[in-house]
Amino acid sequence: MKQILVTGGAGFIGSHTTLELIQNGFKVVVMDNLSNSKIESLDRLEKLIGGKIPFYQIDLLDKESMIQLFKNHDFDAVIHFAGLKAVGESVQKPLYYYQNNVTGTLNLLEVMNNSGVNNLVFSSSATVYGDPEESPLKEDGPLSSVNPYGATKLTIENILRDLHYSDSKWRISLLRYFNPVGAHESGEIGEDPNGIPNNLMPYVTQVAVGKLQKLNIYGNDYETPDGTGIRDYIHVVDLAKGHLKALEQLFSEEGLFTYNLGTGQGSSVLDMVHAFQEATGINIPYTFAPRRPGDAAICYADVSKAERELGWKTERTLIDMCRDSWNWQSKNPNGFE
Ligand code: NAD
Ligand code: UD1
């Protein structure tokens, strides 16, 4: 049985991937400092699988504890989700972001190298395409960063490309997520943002549950069919399944691989509001507000490479995403608290 270390496994995408891994016969160890998640998410996972998940509350910056962790376990691969992800906060606190994400990843890579663990799946982001000129975005398109968060992702990608180039025993998968939303169909785990959500879907569900009054739609004057911004929303369970495919590839093939994980479909903010209403029967009151600085008009993926090489494609619709996000939010109005 293959043993996988999941860093950031208590978080949104990490918890869903941990579940998927365990349900597919992997042994999982979770490491998380709980800076943006709660231990309750792992308790819920244990309830879902009916068993224990080994958990270590360790910070990526605490190298000594990571060395000990790698001495205690014989990992076959690492899926590295741990990182800070709030764009606005990264603009306010760039050093904190570089330290946590870049230095933290360097520590992890050193510990992996010294322990002879050289299979890594990394959580990258569509943010590495910067302010994209045209969609669909392909993996070999131009890369840039437009904020410190994006710069940490691009820097880590560059480090990993250099690492693989220096030594081909490193097998690495760079997964560029588009806009992950939704929740596990059980409603036991889901996205639990701190404070007022920045991202669209958790904002919508908090309006639906009555915690927020109305949605502000940032911009209705983009050059898009209805004037609102277009994104590629992907159900977090489809995304989690993509990680399993990427992992299986690393166990069978040498190389450094880069994949967009999205649906390949662009949806506008208004499409999302309408889909939510259709899926749940709940009206979302909204007003149009000025554009949010730094937002692209249109961003969606070309997913043909992942489909061709990984045999992976999404199965869940926008309606599924809305229904499952709402199921999670309505069962857990205050998240994991
Ligand atoms: P999340 O915040 O829910 O999960 C990240 C987890 O990492 C949290 O549990 C947090 O406590 C942990 N963590 C952060 N810094 C750590 C450190 N120094 N040591 C140990 N643990 C630490 O976020 P998520 O949405 O699940 O995202 C997971 C990864 O995917 C992140 O790297 C994020 O940048 C990337 N990503 C997310 C999105 C998205 O929209 N959610 C999009 C693209 C990429
Ligand atoms: C944001 C980040 C991006 C990150 C991604 C995933 C910014 C500028 N970009 O992307 O770097 O990789 O999250 O974490 O923060 N919207 C509203 N009202 C809201 C919230 C959002 O109209 O209250 C609109 C946005 O303008 C956008 C769409 O909804 O058109 C999606 O926004 P969001 O969920 O924040 O994701 P991104 O902006 O794509």
Tab-separated table of C-alpha atoms and ligand atoms in Angstrom:
chain	number	residue	atom	x	y	z
A	1	MET	CA	0.000	0.000	0.000
A	2	LYS	CA	1.486	3.335	-1.053
A	3	GLN	CA	1.907	5.928	1.679
A	4	ILE	CA	1.328	9.569	0.793
A	5	LEU	CA	2.151	12.654	2.830
A	6	VAL	CA	-0.487	15.335	2.269
A	7	THR	CA	0.697	18.761	3.413
A	8	GLY	CA	-2.188	21.155	3.999
A	9	GLY	CA	-4.483	18.122	4.279
A	10	ALA	CA	-6.807	19.824	6.769
A	11	GLY	CA	-7.625	22.558	4.231
A	12	PHE	CA	-10.297	22.786	1.555
A	13	ILE	CA	-8.722	20.935	-1.370
A	14	GLY	CA	-6.380	18.842	0.798
A	15	SER	CA	-9.234	17.347	2.841
A	16	HIS	CA	-11.179	16.343	-0.272
A	17	THR	CA	-8.062	14.825	-1.834
A	18	THR	CA	-7.215	12.953	1.379
A	19	LEU	CA	-10.663	11.376	1.299
A	20	GLU	CA	-10.324	10.409	-2.355
A	21	LEU	CA	-6.862	8.898	-1.728
A	22	ILE	CA	-8.034	6.799	1.213
A	23	GLN	CA	-11.100	5.628	-0.692
A	24	ASN	CA	-8.774	4.493	-3.469
A	25	GLY	CA	-6.502	2.416	-1.290
A	26	PHE	CA	-3.719	4.834	-0.394
A	27	LYS	CA	-2.411	5.286	3.123
A	28	VAL	CA	-2.387	8.976	3.993
A	29	VAL	CA	-0.538	11.005	6.610
A	30	VAL	CA	-1.653	14.617	7.003
A	31	MET	CA	0.641	17.442	7.993
A	32	ASP	CA	-0.827	20.906	8.583
A	33	ASN	CA	-0.100	23.815	10.918
A	34	LEU	CA	-3.853	24.610	11.061
A	35	SER	CA	-3.144	28.272	10.259
A	36	ASN	CA	-6.105	28.321	7.864
A	37	SER	CA	-8.055	25.213	8.834
A	38	LYS	CA	-9.500	23.368	11.781
A	39	ILE	CA	-8.830	19.938	13.220
A	40	GLU	CA	-12.572	19.334	12.941
A	41	SER	CA	-12.131	18.820	9.192
A	42	LEU	CA	-10.011	15.737	9.948
A	43	ASP	CA	-12.527	14.506	12.527
A	44	ARG	CA	-15.165	14.724	9.797
A	45	LEU	CA	-12.927	12.829	7.384
A	46	GLU	CA	-12.413	10.111	9.982
A	47	LYS	CA	-16.160	9.879	10.375
A	48	LEU	CA	-16.562	9.492	6.605
A	49	ILE	CA	-13.928	6.762	6.264
A	50	GLY	CA	-14.690	5.100	9.598
A	51	GLY	CA	-11.020	5.041	10.620
A	52	LYS	CA	-8.097	7.090	11.890
A	53	ILE	CA	-5.928	9.413	9.812
A	54	PRO	CA	-2.437	10.037	11.203
A	55	PHE	CA	-2.078	13.789	11.698
A	56	TYR	CA	0.911	15.960	12.565
A	57	GLN	CA	0.521	19.628	13.432
A	58	ILE	CA	3.774	20.778	11.880
A	59	ASP	CA	4.724	24.029	10.149
A	60	LEU	CA	6.656	23.939	6.867
A	61	LEU	CA	9.073	26.351	8.518
A	62	ASP	CA	9.857	23.830	11.265
A	63	LYS	CA	12.412	21.717	9.443
A	64	GLU	CA	13.458	19.664	12.467
A	65	SER	CA	9.934	18.366	12.988
A	66	MET	CA	9.642	17.538	9.287
A	67	ILE	CA	12.929	15.580	9.426
A	68	GLN	CA	11.487	13.590	12.311
A	69	LEU	CA	8.227	13.035	10.407
A	70	PHE	CA	10.112	11.627	7.416
A	71	LYS	CA	12.119	9.372	9.776
A	72	ASN	CA	8.902	8.004	11.247
A	73	HIS	CA	7.229	7.257	7.912
A	74	ASP	CA	8.252	5.693	4.656
A	75	PHE	CA	6.530	7.995	2.155
A	76	ASP	CA	6.191	7.093	-1.516
A	77	ALA	CA	5.128	10.605	-2.517
A	78	VAL	CA	4.077	13.997	-1.238
A	79	ILE	CA	1.072	16.047	-2.346
A	80	HIS	CA	1.910	19.584	-1.318
A	81	PHE	CA	-1.133	21.777	-0.693
A	82	ALA	CA	0.167	23.713	2.315
A	83	GLY	CA	0.432	27.404	1.609
A	84	LEU	CA	-1.205	30.759	2.087
A	85	LYS	CA	-3.586	31.773	-0.686
A	86	ALA	CA	-5.253	35.144	-0.064
A	87	VAL	CA	-4.287	37.526	-2.846
A	88	GLY	CA	-5.154	40.751	-0.953
A	89	GLU	CA	-3.305	39.641	2.160
A	90	SER	CA	-0.259	38.751	0.058
A	91	VAL	CA	-0.134	42.351	-1.205
A	92	GLN	CA	-0.200	43.597	2.420
A	93	LYS	CA	2.247	41.008	3.774
A	94	PRO	CA	4.565	39.918	0.956
A	95	LEU	CA	7.393	38.743	3.221
A	96	TYR	CA	5.025	36.516	5.158
A	97	TYR	CA	3.843	34.969	1.877
A	98	TYR	CA	7.319	34.412	0.443
A	99	GLN	CA	8.526	33.023	3.751
A	100	ASN	CA	5.598	30.670	4.242
A	101	ASN	CA	5.136	29.483	0.672
A	102	VAL	CA	8.612	29.641	-0.854
A	103	THR	CA	10.871	29.034	2.167
A	104	GLY	CA	8.373	26.480	3.460
A	105	THR	CA	8.490	24.586	0.156
A	106	LEU	CA	12.301	24.746	0.031
A	107	ASN	CA	12.395	23.180	3.508
A	108	LEU	CA	10.043	20.431	2.409
A	109	LEU	CA	12.096	19.732	-0.727
A	110	GLU	CA	15.327	19.496	1.264
A	111	VAL	CA	13.809	17.111	3.766
A	112	MET	CA	12.329	15.034	0.919
A	113	ASN	CA	15.676	14.933	-0.866
A	114	ASN	CA	17.568	13.843	2.248
A	115	SER	CA	14.984	11.140	2.866
A	116	GLY	CA	15.049	9.831	-0.715
A	117	VAL	CA	11.432	10.827	-1.412
A	118	ASN	CA	11.351	12.352	-4.882
A	119	ASN	CA	7.750	12.133	-6.064
A	120	LEU	CA	5.841	15.381	-5.670
A	121	VAL	CA	2.484	16.758	-6.735
A	122	PHE	CA	2.352	20.532	-6.277
A	123	SER	CA	-0.707	22.804	-5.976
A	124	SER	CA	-0.096	25.506	-8.522
A	125	SER	CA	-2.713	27.895	-9.809
A	126	ALA	CA	-4.080	29.559	-12.912
A	127	THR	CA	-2.633	32.682	-11.319
A	128	VAL	CA	0.719	31.763	-12.970
A	129	TYR	CA	-0.806	32.923	-16.286
A	130	GLY	CA	-0.857	36.462	-14.861
A	131	ASP	CA	-3.363	38.730	-16.579
A	132	PRO	CA	-4.158	36.434	-19.505
A	133	GLU	CA	-4.720	37.974	-22.919
A	134	GLU	CA	-6.815	35.199	-24.299
A	135	SER	CA	-8.503	32.045	-23.116
A	136	PRO	CA	-8.547	29.060	-23.285
A	137	LEU	CA	-5.163	28.961	-21.589
A	138	LYS	CA	-2.694	26.287	-22.576
A	139	GLU	CA	0.076	24.967	-20.316
A	140	ASP	CA	2.842	26.229	-22.600
A	141	GLY	CA	1.484	29.792	-22.688
A	142	PRO	CA	3.329	32.789	-21.212
A	143	LEU	CA	3.680	32.913	-17.425
A	144	SER	CA	3.821	35.940	-15.151
A	145	SER	CA	2.756	37.074	-11.729
A	146	VAL	CA	0.577	40.027	-10.826
A	147	ASN	CA	0.684	39.832	-7.027
A	148	PRO	CA	2.932	38.308	-4.321
A	149	TYR	CA	0.706	35.230	-3.974
A	150	GLY	CA	1.040	34.558	-7.703
A	151	ALA	CA	4.769	35.235	-7.491
A	152	THR	CA	5.160	32.532	-4.828
A	153	LYS	CA	3.396	30.001	-7.073
A	154	LEU	CA	5.481	30.921	-10.100
A	155	THR	CA	8.707	30.909	-8.052
A	156	ILE	CA	7.930	27.458	-6.680
A	157	GLU	CA	7.142	26.190	-10.196
A	158	ASN	CA	10.524	27.545	-11.352
A	159	ILE	CA	12.315	25.912	-8.420
A	160	LEU	CA	10.655	22.594	-9.228
A	161	ARG	CA	11.538	22.832	-12.928
A	162	ASP	CA	15.175	23.527	-11.967
A	163	LEU	CA	15.148	20.673	-9.518
A	164	HIS	CA	13.861	18.170	-12.060
A	165	TYR	CA	16.353	19.441	-14.640
A	166	SER	CA	19.222	18.980	-12.166
A	167	ASP	CA	18.224	15.454	-11.254
A	168	SER	CA	15.693	13.383	-13.157
A	169	LYS	CA	15.009	11.158	-10.174
A	170	TRP	CA	12.635	13.967	-9.166
A	171	ARG	CA	9.222	13.183	-10.598
A	172	ILE	CA	7.021	16.229	-10.318
A	173	SER	CA	3.515	17.195	-11.306
A	174	LEU	CA	2.568	20.878	-11.385
A	175	LEU	CA	-1.217	21.142	-11.215
A	176	ARG	CA	-2.650	24.514	-12.116
A	177	TYR	CA	-6.100	24.768	-10.584
A	178	PHE	CA	-8.668	27.128	-11.999
A	179	ASN	CA	-11.538	28.064	-9.616
A	180	PRO	CA	-12.245	25.246	-7.153
A	181	VAL	CA	-15.740	25.308	-5.626
A	182	GLY	CA	-18.313	22.822	-4.336
A	183	ALA	CA	-17.951	20.344	-1.510
A	184	HIS	CA	-18.121	16.625	-0.841
A	185	GLU	CA	-21.661	15.402	-1.457
A	186	SER	CA	-21.999	14.319	2.195
A	187	GLY	CA	-21.847	17.949	3.320
A	188	GLU	CA	-19.356	16.874	6.022
A	189	ILE	CA	-16.385	18.757	4.551
A	190	GLY	CA	-16.210	21.934	2.512
A	191	GLU	CA	-14.674	25.374	2.211
A	192	ASP	CA	-14.524	27.341	5.474
A	193	PRO	CA	-13.007	30.754	4.778
A	194	ASN	CA	-11.990	33.075	7.604
A	195	GLY	CA	-14.063	36.257	7.861
A	196	ILE	CA	-15.883	37.700	4.874
A	197	PRO	CA	-15.113	35.552	1.826
A	198	ASN	CA	-13.143	37.064	-1.056
A	199	ASN	CA	-14.117	34.377	-3.517
A	200	LEU	CA	-17.415	34.232	-5.333
A	201	MET	CA	-18.951	30.892	-4.332
A	202	PRO	CA	-18.475	31.158	-0.548
A	203	TYR	CA	-19.798	34.716	-0.766
A	204	VAL	CA	-22.900	33.492	-2.600
A	205	THR	CA	-23.548	30.684	-0.099
A	206	GLN	CA	-23.176	33.097	2.818
A	207	VAL	CA	-25.748	35.399	1.208
A	208	ALA	CA	-28.017	32.369	0.773
A	209	VAL	CA	-27.658	31.359	4.430
A	210	GLY	CA	-28.388	34.936	5.540
A	211	LYS	CA	-24.953	35.833	6.913
A	212	LEU	CA	-24.403	38.450	4.208
A	213	GLN	CA	-27.042	40.696	2.710
A	214	LYS	CA	-26.275	40.747	-0.960
A	215	LEU	CA	-23.647	39.902	-3.506
A	216	ASN	CA	-21.564	42.677	-5.047
A	217	ILE	CA	-20.804	41.760	-8.634
A	218	TYR	CA	-17.482	43.339	-9.483
A	219	GLY	CA	-17.980	44.847	-12.919
A	220	ASN	CA	-20.735	44.522	-15.516
A	221	ASP	CA	-18.838	46.298	-18.268
A	222	TYR	CA	-16.351	43.605	-19.271
A	223	GLU	CA	-16.227	42.504	-22.872
A	224	THR	CA	-18.157	39.340	-22.164
A	225	PRO	CA	-21.659	38.323	-23.276
A	226	ASP	CA	-23.354	39.620	-20.082
A	227	GLY	CA	-20.637	42.072	-19.017
A	228	THR	CA	-19.538	40.104	-15.920
A	229	GLY	CA	-16.228	38.276	-15.459
A	230	ILE	CA	-15.773	34.763	-16.792
A	231	ARG	CA	-13.999	31.957	-14.903
A	232	ASP	CA	-13.549	28.210	-15.046
A	233	TYR	CA	-15.222	26.807	-11.915
A	234	ILE	CA	-14.287	23.236	-11.046
A	235	HIS	CA	-15.915	20.942	-8.491
A	236	VAL	CA	-13.431	20.167	-5.714
A	237	VAL	CA	-14.176	16.425	-5.945
A	238	ASP	CA	-13.287	16.408	-9.657
A	239	LEU	CA	-10.141	18.345	-8.722
A	240	ALA	CA	-9.280	15.805	-6.004
A	241	LYS	CA	-9.649	12.977	-8.526
A	242	GLY	CA	-7.208	14.795	-10.805
A	243	HIS	CA	-4.578	14.474	-8.062
A	244	LEU	CA	-4.952	10.712	-8.026
A	245	LYS	CA	-4.377	10.576	-11.768
A	246	ALA	CA	-1.321	12.802	-11.456
A	247	LEU	CA	0.047	10.615	-8.676
A	248	GLU	CA	-0.505	7.408	-10.641
A	249	GLN	CA	1.367	8.946	-13.553
A	250	LEU	CA	4.365	9.758	-11.309
A	251	PHE	CA	4.486	6.147	-10.129
A	252	SER	CA	4.705	4.891	-13.703
A	253	GLU	CA	6.555	7.548	-15.668
A	254	GLU	CA	9.645	9.716	-15.215
A	255	GLY	CA	9.342	13.432	-15.810
A	256	LEU	CA	8.053	16.833	-14.831
A	257	PHE	CA	4.474	17.310	-15.910
A	258	THR	CA	2.292	20.394	-15.983
A	259	TYR	CA	-1.499	20.303	-16.221
A	260	ASN	CA	-4.378	22.712	-16.145
A	261	LEU	CA	-7.158	21.355	-13.965
A	262	GLY	CA	-10.413	22.998	-14.918
A	263	THR	CA	-13.541	22.120	-16.847
A	264	GLY	CA	-12.569	24.021	-19.976
A	265	GLN	CA	-15.880	25.914	-19.723
A	266	GLY	CA	-16.101	29.605	-18.949
A	267	SER	CA	-19.001	30.795	-16.769
A	268	SER	CA	-19.837	34.385	-15.926
A	269	VAL	CA	-20.696	35.697	-12.467
A	270	LEU	CA	-24.328	35.959	-13.559
A	271	ASP	CA	-24.241	32.376	-14.901
A	272	MET	CA	-23.122	31.323	-11.439
A	273	VAL	CA	-25.866	33.296	-9.694
A	274	HIS	CA	-28.477	31.780	-11.998
A	275	ALA	CA	-27.095	28.255	-11.588
A	276	PHE	CA	-27.218	28.688	-7.822
A	277	GLN	CA	-30.841	29.757	-8.012
A	278	GLU	CA	-31.666	26.814	-10.263
A	279	ALA	CA	-29.866	24.303	-8.030
A	280	THR	CA	-31.223	25.514	-4.703
A	281	GLY	CA	-34.350	27.557	-5.414
A	282	ILE	CA	-32.798	30.437	-3.478
A	283	ASN	CA	-32.655	33.910	-4.971
A	284	ILE	CA	-29.369	35.729	-4.542
A	285	PRO	CA	-29.877	39.497	-4.303
A	286	TYR	CA	-27.031	41.357	-6.003
A	287	THR	CA	-25.883	44.781	-7.103
A	288	PHE	CA	-23.269	45.744	-9.612
A	289	ALA	CA	-20.143	47.277	-8.114
A	290	PRO	CA	-16.968	48.637	-9.722
A	291	ARG	CA	-14.453	46.171	-11.144
A	292	ARG	CA	-12.139	44.606	-8.556
A	293	PRO	CA	-8.545	45.721	-9.187
A	294	GLY	CA	-6.401	42.940	-10.604
A	295	ASP	CA	-9.327	40.915	-12.010
A	296	ALA	CA	-9.087	39.537	-15.524
A	297	ALA	CA	-12.194	39.679	-17.722
A	298	ILE	CA	-11.944	36.082	-18.912
A	299	CYS	CA	-9.928	33.139	-17.620
A	300	TYR	CA	-10.605	29.517	-18.491
A	301	ALA	CA	-8.533	26.473	-19.225
A	302	ASP	CA	-7.668	24.355	-22.201
A	303	VAL	CA	-7.913	20.982	-20.495
A	304	SER	CA	-7.066	18.777	-23.460
A	305	LYS	CA	-3.584	17.932	-22.146
A	306	ALA	CA	-4.856	16.525	-18.838
A	307	GLU	CA	-7.549	14.624	-20.685
A	308	ARG	CA	-5.080	13.171	-23.184
A	309	GLU	CA	-2.195	12.355	-20.849
A	310	LEU	CA	-3.913	11.659	-17.533
A	311	GLY	CA	-7.195	10.297	-18.843
A	312	TRP	CA	-8.908	12.742	-16.519
A	313	LYS	CA	-11.775	15.080	-17.122
A	314	THR	CA	-14.384	16.681	-14.930
A	315	GLU	CA	-17.763	15.051	-14.488
A	316	ARG	CA	-19.618	17.535	-12.309
A	317	THR	CA	-21.686	20.438	-13.635
A	318	LEU	CA	-22.160	23.995	-12.417
A	319	ILE	CA	-25.467	22.838	-10.912
A	320	ASP	CA	-23.644	20.080	-8.974
A	321	MET	CA	-21.113	22.635	-7.729
A	322	CYS	CA	-23.855	24.970	-6.497
A	323	ARG	CA	-25.935	22.186	-4.955
A	324	ASP	CA	-22.972	20.721	-3.053
A	325	SER	CA	-21.655	24.118	-1.912
A	326	TRP	CA	-25.112	24.883	-0.572
A	327	ASN	CA	-25.493	21.468	1.050
A	328	TRP	CA	-22.229	22.073	2.948
A	329	GLN	CA	-23.039	25.683	3.874
A	330	SER	CA	-26.611	25.020	4.967
A	331	LYS	CA	-25.550	22.059	7.140
A	332	ASN	CA	-22.644	24.048	8.568
A	333	PRO	CA	-23.638	27.738	8.644
A	334	ASN	CA	-20.545	28.522	10.729
A	335	GLY	CA	-18.200	26.176	8.902
A	336	PHE	CA	-16.306	23.730	11.141
A	337	GLU	CA	-16.989	25.676	14.328
B	1	NAD	P1	-6.592	26.091	2.414
B	1	NAD	O1	-6.112	27.330	3.077
B	1	NAD	O2	-7.947	25.597	2.763
B	1	NAD	O3	-5.551	24.914	2.671
B	1	NAD	C1	-4.174	25.144	2.826
B	1	NAD	C2	-3.733	24.453	4.106
B	1	NAD	O4	-2.332	24.678	4.298
B	1	NAD	C3	-4.440	25.016	5.342
B	1	NAD	O5	-5.021	23.933	6.061
B	1	NAD	C4	-3.331	25.687	6.138
B	1	NAD	O6	-3.537	25.592	7.529
B	1	NAD	C5	-2.103	24.934	5.667
B	1	NAD	N1	-0.851	25.687	5.754
B	1	NAD	C6	-0.604	26.936	5.322
B	1	NAD	N2	0.669	27.280	5.602
B	1	NAD	C7	1.247	26.218	6.212
B	1	NAD	C8	2.540	25.957	6.755
B	1	NAD	N3	3.494	26.881	6.757
B	1	NAD	N4	2.779	24.756	7.298
B	1	NAD	C9	1.812	23.812	7.348
B	1	NAD	N5	0.568	23.996	6.870
B	1	NAD	C10	0.290	25.192	6.315
B	1	NAD	O7	-6.464	26.310	0.852
B	1	NAD	P2	-6.968	25.427	-0.355
B	1	NAD	O8	-8.000	26.190	-1.063
B	1	NAD	O9	-7.247	24.051	0.079
B	1	NAD	O10	-5.664	25.456	-1.269
B	1	NAD	C11	-4.690	24.437	-1.241
B	1	NAD	C12	-3.546	24.818	-2.174
B	1	NAD	O11	-4.058	25.015	-3.476
B	1	NAD	C13	-2.841	26.101	-1.778
B	1	NAD	O12	-1.460	25.936	-2.014
B	1	NAD	C14	-3.421	27.121	-2.721
B	1	NAD	O13	-2.539	28.178	-2.990
B	1	NAD	C15	-3.652	26.292	-3.971
B	1	NAD	N6	-4.724	26.835	-4.840
B	1	NAD	C16	-5.953	27.066	-4.304
B	1	NAD	C17	-6.959	27.619	-5.111
B	1	NAD	C18	-8.320	27.908	-4.541
B	1	NAD	O14	-9.058	28.666	-5.158
B	1	NAD	N7	-8.726	27.364	-3.412
B	1	NAD	C19	-6.689	27.901	-6.449
B	1	NAD	C20	-5.429	27.623	-6.967
B	1	NAD	C21	-4.447	27.097	-6.137
B	2	UD1	C1	-9.048	34.684	-7.115
B	2	UD1	C2	-7.667	35.272	-7.092
B	2	UD1	C3	-6.725	34.310	-7.785
B	2	UD1	C4	-6.769	32.959	-7.098
B	2	UD1	C5	-8.214	32.461	-7.109
B	2	UD1	C6	-8.377	31.168	-6.407
B	2	UD1	C7	-7.922	37.720	-7.077
B	2	UD1	C8	-7.754	38.973	-7.857
B	2	UD1	N1	-7.658	36.566	-7.753
B	2	UD1	O1	-9.411	34.418	-8.454
B	2	UD1	O2	-5.397	34.794	-7.770
B	2	UD1	O3	-5.945	32.031	-7.770
B	2	UD1	O4	-9.048	33.428	-6.457
B	2	UD1	O5	-8.227	31.321	-5.032
B	2	UD1	O6	-8.244	37.736	-5.894
B	2	UD1	N2	-16.663	38.191	-7.829
B	2	UD1	C9	-17.716	39.040	-7.613
B	2	UD1	N3	-18.102	39.304	-6.320
B	2	UD1	C10	-17.483	38.725	-5.249
B	2	UD1	C11	-16.392	37.844	-5.484
B	2	UD1	C12	-16.011	37.614	-6.778
B	2	UD1	O7	-18.302	39.581	-8.549
B	2	UD1	O8	-17.862	39.010	-4.099
B	2	UD1	C13	-16.264	37.898	-9.215
B	2	UD1	C14	-14.843	38.278	-9.565
B	2	UD1	O9	-14.766	39.591	-10.018
B	2	UD1	C15	-14.513	37.232	-10.636
B	2	UD1	C16	-15.326	36.003	-10.217
B	2	UD1	O10	-16.345	36.497	-9.364
B	2	UD1	O11	-14.967	37.654	-11.887
B	2	UD1	C17	-14.518	34.977	-9.475
B	2	UD1	O12	-13.839	35.594	-8.379
B	2	UD1	P1	-13.037	34.763	-7.294
B	2	UD1	O13	-13.873	33.653	-6.791
B	2	UD1	O14	-12.491	35.735	-6.294
B	2	UD1	O15	-11.864	34.100	-8.102
B	2	UD1	P2	-10.774	34.773	-9.078
B	2	UD1	O16	-10.877	36.226	-9.094
B	2	UD1	O17	-10.839	34.065	-10.365
